[in-house]
Coordinates of C-alpha atoms in Angstrom, one line a residue:
X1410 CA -10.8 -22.2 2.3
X1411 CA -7.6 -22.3 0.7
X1412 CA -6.4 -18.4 0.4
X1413 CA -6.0 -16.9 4.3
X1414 CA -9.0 -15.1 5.7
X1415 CA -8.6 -11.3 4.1
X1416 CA -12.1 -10.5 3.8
X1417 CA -11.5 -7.4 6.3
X1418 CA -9.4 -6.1 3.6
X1419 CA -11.3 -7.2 1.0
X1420 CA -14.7 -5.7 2.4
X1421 CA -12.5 -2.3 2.3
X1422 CA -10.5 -2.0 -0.6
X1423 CA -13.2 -3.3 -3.0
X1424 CA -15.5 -0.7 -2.4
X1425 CA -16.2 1.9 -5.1
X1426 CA -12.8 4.5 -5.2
X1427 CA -14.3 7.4 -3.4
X1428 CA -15.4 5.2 -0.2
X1429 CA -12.6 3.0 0.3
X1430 CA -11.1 4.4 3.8
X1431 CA -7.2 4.2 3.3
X1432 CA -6.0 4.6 7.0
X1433 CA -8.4 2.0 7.8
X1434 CA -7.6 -0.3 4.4
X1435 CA -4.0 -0.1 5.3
X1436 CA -4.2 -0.6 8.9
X1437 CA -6.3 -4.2 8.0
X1438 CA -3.5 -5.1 5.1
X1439 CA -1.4 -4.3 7.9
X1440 CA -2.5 -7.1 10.8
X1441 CA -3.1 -9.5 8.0
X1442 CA 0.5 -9.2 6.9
X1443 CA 2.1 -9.5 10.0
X1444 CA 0.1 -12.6 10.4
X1445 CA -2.7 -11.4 13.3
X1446 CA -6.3 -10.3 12.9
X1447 CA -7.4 -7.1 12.2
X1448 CA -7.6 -4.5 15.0
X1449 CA -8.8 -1.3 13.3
X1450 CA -10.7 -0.4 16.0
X1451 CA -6.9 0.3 17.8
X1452 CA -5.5 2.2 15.1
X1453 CA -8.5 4.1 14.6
X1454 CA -8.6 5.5 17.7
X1455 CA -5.1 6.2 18.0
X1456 CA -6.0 8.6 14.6
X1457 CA -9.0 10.0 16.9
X1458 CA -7.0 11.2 19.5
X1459 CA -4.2 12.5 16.7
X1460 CA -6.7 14.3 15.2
X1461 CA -8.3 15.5 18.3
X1462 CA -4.4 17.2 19.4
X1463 CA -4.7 19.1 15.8
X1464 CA -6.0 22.6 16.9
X1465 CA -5.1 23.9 13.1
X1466 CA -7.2 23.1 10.2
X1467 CA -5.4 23.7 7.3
X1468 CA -2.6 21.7 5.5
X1469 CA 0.2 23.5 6.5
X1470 CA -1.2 23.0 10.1
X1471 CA -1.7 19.2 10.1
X1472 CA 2.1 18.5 8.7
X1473 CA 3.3 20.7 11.6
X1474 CA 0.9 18.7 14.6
X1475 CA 2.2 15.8 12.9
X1476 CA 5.7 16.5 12.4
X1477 CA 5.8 18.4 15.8
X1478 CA 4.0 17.7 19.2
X1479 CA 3.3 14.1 17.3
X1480 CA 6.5 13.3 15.9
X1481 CA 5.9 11.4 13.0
X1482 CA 9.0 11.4 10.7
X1483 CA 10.6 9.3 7.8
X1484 CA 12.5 6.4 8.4
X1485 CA 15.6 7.5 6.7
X1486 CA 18.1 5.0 8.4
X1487 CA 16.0 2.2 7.7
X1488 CA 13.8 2.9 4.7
X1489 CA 13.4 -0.6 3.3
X1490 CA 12.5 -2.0 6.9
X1491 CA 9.0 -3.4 6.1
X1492 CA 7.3 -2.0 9.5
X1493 CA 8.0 0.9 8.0
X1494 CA 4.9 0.0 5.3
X1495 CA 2.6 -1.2 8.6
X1496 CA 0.4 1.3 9.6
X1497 CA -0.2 0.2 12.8
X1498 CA 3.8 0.1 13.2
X1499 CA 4.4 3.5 12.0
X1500 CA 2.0 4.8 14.6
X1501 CA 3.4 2.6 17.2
X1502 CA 6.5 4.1 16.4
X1503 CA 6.5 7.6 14.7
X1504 CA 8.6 6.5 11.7
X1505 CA 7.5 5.3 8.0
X1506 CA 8.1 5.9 3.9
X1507 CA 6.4 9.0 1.9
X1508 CA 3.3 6.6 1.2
X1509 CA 2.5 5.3 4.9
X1510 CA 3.3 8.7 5.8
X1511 CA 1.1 10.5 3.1
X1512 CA -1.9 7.7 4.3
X1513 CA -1.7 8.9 8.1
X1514 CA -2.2 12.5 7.1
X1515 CA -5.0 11.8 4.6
X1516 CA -6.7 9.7 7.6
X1517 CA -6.1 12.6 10.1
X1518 CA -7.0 15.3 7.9
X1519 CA -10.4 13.7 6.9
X1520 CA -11.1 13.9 10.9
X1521 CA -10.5 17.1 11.1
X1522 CA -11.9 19.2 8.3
X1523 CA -8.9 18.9 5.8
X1524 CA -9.3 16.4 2.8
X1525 CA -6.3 15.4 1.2
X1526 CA -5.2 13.0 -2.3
X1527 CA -2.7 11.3 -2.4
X1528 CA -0.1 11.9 -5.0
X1529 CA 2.3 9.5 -6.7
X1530 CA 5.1 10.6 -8.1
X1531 CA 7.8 8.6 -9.5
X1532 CA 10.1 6.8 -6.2
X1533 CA 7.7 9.4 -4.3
X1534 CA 4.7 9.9 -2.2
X1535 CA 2.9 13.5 -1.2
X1536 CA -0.3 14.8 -0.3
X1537 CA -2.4 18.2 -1.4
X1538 CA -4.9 19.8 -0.2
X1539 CA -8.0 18.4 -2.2
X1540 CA -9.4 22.0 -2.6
X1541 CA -6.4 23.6 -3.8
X1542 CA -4.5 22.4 -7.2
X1543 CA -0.7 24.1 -6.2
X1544 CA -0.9 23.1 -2.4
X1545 CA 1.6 20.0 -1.5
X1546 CA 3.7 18.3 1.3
X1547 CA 6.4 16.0 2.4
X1548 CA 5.4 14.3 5.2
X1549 CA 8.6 12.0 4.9
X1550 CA 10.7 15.6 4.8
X1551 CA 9.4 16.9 7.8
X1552 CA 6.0 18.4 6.7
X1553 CA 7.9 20.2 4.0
X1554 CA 5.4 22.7 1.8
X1555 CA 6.0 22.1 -1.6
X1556 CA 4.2 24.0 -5.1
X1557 CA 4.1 22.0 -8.3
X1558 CA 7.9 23.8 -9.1
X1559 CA 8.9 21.5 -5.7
X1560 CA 7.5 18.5 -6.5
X1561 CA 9.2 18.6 -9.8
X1562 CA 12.8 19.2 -8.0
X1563 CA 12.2 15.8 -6.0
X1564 CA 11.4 13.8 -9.1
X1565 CA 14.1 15.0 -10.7
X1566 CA 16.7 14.4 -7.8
X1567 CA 15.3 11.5 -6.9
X1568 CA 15.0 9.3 -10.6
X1569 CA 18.3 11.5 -12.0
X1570 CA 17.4 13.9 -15.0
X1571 CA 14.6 13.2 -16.4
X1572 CA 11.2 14.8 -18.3
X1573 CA 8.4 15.5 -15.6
X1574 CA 4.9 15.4 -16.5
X1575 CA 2.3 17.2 -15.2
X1576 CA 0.2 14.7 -15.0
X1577 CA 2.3 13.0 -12.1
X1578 CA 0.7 15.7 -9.6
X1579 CA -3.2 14.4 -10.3
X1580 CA -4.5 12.4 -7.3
X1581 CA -3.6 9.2 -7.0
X1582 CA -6.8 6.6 -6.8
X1583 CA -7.3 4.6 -3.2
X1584 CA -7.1 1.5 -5.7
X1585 CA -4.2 2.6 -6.6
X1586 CA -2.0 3.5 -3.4
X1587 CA -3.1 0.5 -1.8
X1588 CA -1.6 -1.4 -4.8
X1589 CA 1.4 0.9 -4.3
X1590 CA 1.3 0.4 -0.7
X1591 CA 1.7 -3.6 -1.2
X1592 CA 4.1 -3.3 -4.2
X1593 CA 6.3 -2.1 -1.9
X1594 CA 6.2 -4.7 0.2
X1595 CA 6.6 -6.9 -2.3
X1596 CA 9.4 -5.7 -3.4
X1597 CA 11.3 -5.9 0.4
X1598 CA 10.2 -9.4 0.8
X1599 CA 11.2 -10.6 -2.9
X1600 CA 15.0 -9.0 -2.0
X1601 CA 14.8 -10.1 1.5
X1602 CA 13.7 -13.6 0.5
X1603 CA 10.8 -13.6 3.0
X1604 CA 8.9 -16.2 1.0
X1605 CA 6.0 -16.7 3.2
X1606 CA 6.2 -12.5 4.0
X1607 CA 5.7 -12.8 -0.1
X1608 CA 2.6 -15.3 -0.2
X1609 CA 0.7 -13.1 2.2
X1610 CA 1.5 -9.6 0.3
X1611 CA 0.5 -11.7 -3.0
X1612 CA -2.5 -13.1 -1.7
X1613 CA -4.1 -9.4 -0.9
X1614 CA -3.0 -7.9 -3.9
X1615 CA -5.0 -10.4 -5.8
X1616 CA -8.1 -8.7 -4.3
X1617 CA -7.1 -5.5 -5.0
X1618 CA -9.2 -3.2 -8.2
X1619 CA -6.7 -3.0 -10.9
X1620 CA -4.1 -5.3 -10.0
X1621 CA -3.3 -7.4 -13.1
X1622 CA -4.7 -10.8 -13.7
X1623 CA -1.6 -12.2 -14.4
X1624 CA -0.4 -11.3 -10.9
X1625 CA -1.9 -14.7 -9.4
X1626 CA 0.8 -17.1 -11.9
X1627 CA 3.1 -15.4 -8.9
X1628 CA 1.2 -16.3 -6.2
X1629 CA 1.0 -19.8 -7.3
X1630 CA 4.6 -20.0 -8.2
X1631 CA 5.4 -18.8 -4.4
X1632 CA 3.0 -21.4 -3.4
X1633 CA 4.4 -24.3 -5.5
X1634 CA 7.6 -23.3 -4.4
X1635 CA 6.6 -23.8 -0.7
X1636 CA 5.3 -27.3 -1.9
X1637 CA 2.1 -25.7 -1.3
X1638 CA 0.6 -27.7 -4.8
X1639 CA -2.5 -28.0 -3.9
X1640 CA -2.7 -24.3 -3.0
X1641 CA -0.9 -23.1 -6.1
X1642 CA -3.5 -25.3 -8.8
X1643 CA -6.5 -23.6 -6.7
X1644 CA -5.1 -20.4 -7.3
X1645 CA -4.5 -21.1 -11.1
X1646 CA -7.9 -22.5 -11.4
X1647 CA -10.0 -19.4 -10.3
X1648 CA -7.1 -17.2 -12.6
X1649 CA -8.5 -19.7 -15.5
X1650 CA -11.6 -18.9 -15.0
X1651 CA -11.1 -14.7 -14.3
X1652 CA -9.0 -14.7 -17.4
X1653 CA -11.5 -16.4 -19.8
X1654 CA -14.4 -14.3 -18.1
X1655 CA -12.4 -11.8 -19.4
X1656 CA -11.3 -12.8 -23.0
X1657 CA -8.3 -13.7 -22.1
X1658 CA -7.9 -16.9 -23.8
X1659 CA -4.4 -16.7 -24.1
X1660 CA -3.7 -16.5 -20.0
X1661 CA -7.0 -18.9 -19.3
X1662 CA -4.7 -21.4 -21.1
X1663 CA -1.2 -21.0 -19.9
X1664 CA -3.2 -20.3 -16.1
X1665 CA -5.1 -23.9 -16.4
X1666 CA -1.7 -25.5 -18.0
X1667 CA -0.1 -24.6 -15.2
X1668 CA -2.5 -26.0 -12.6
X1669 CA -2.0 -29.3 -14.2
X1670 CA 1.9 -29.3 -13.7
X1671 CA 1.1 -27.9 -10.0
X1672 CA -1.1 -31.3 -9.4
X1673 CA 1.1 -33.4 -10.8
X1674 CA 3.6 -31.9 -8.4
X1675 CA 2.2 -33.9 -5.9
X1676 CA 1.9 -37.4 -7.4

């Protein structure tokens, strides 16, 4: 088998929306990424005994357990430090982004009577309490309670003056933030020029509902440009195939003329 062995993520993140467990999804991307198995088991006990310290069940009394007696805060003197994106890191260590932050919480709160969504706002991650509309935090701001008026201030300091839409504070879909969660990462090991760090983050979002097609012609360029040839054609073989499946004739050719060039890469 050519592509690493990320069925533990796969078997998680492709299940239908509603049942894909993000804690658990991001602690398996997290162990694959780092280049180890999967230890869920670990993290999700850690969120157990997190969960079993919380003696408030509302929102407002989860982001102070975590941002209190637990300590959890955002890494602001370090933000684009990738352990900051590893789950099992930011337990390990207290510290992460809005997103890994905003994961943590919606794995704790499920334990303890408190379902939370995810929200995704522009350069911006919150949760909300899943049973009421106008209810909000900031994990990464220290549990901060925001209404919709709040989240609206942080888009707009954040991304500079700009039109907010409403629509910004619907939930996010699990699809979706794990495809945030690894964009990110993407993005820190494209600037960092990690390029096997790159090939790994590629190589899970290709499994991941919704990510683009297209997405693999990266992968296979990171692989051809590891002189990983034989790697890169398999990978624009199957896109070949997943793109004329889907009627795209236009990226079935372009995938299976560039599987050619890979393979005569290695003559």
């Amino acid at each position: 088998m050519l592509e690493p062995d990320i069925e533990p993520f796969a078997e998680l993140v492709q299940r239908p929306d509603v049942e894909v467990p993000l804690a658990e999804t991001a602690l398996a991307a997290a162990a694959l990424l780092q280049g180890r198995p999967p230890d869920i088991e670990a993290g999700q006990a850690e969120l157990e005994a997190i969960a079993a310290r919380c003696d408030e069940t509302t929102l407002a009394g989860l982001a102070r357990h975590l941002c209190g007696p637990e300590r959890f805060r955002g890494n602001r003197d370090d933000y684009y430090d990738p352990a900051n994106s590893y789950l099992d890191e930011v337990l390990r260590r207290r510290t992460g982004i809005p997103i890994t932050l905003s994961i943590l919480a919606i794995g704790v709160g499920g334990r303890i009577g408190v379902p939370l969504v995810g929200i995704a706002l522009p350069g911006h991650f919150v949760v909300r309490a899943a049973t009421e509309e106008t209810a909000f935090c900031d994990l990464f701001d220290g549990g901060a309670m925001l209404g919709p008026a709040g989240c609206e201030e942080r888009v707009r300091r954040l991304q500079g003056a700009t039109l907010f839409d409403p629509a910004w504070l619907q939930p996010a879909s699990s699809h979706a933030t794990v495809a945030r969660l690894l964009a990110n990462l993407l993005a820190i090991h494209a600037r960092r020029g990690n390029r096997e760090e790159l090939i790994r983050v590629l190589w899970l979002r290709t499994v991941v509902p919704g990510v683009p097609l297209g997405e693999r012609r990266d992968l296979a360029a990171a692989l051809g440009s590891s002189g990983r040839f034989d790697e890169a054609a398999a990978v624009l073989d199957q896109l070949a195939v997943l793109a004329a499946d889907a009627g795209d004739d236009a990226l079935a050719a372009d995938a299976a003329r560039d599987a050619l060039r890979q393979r005569a890469r290695t003559n």
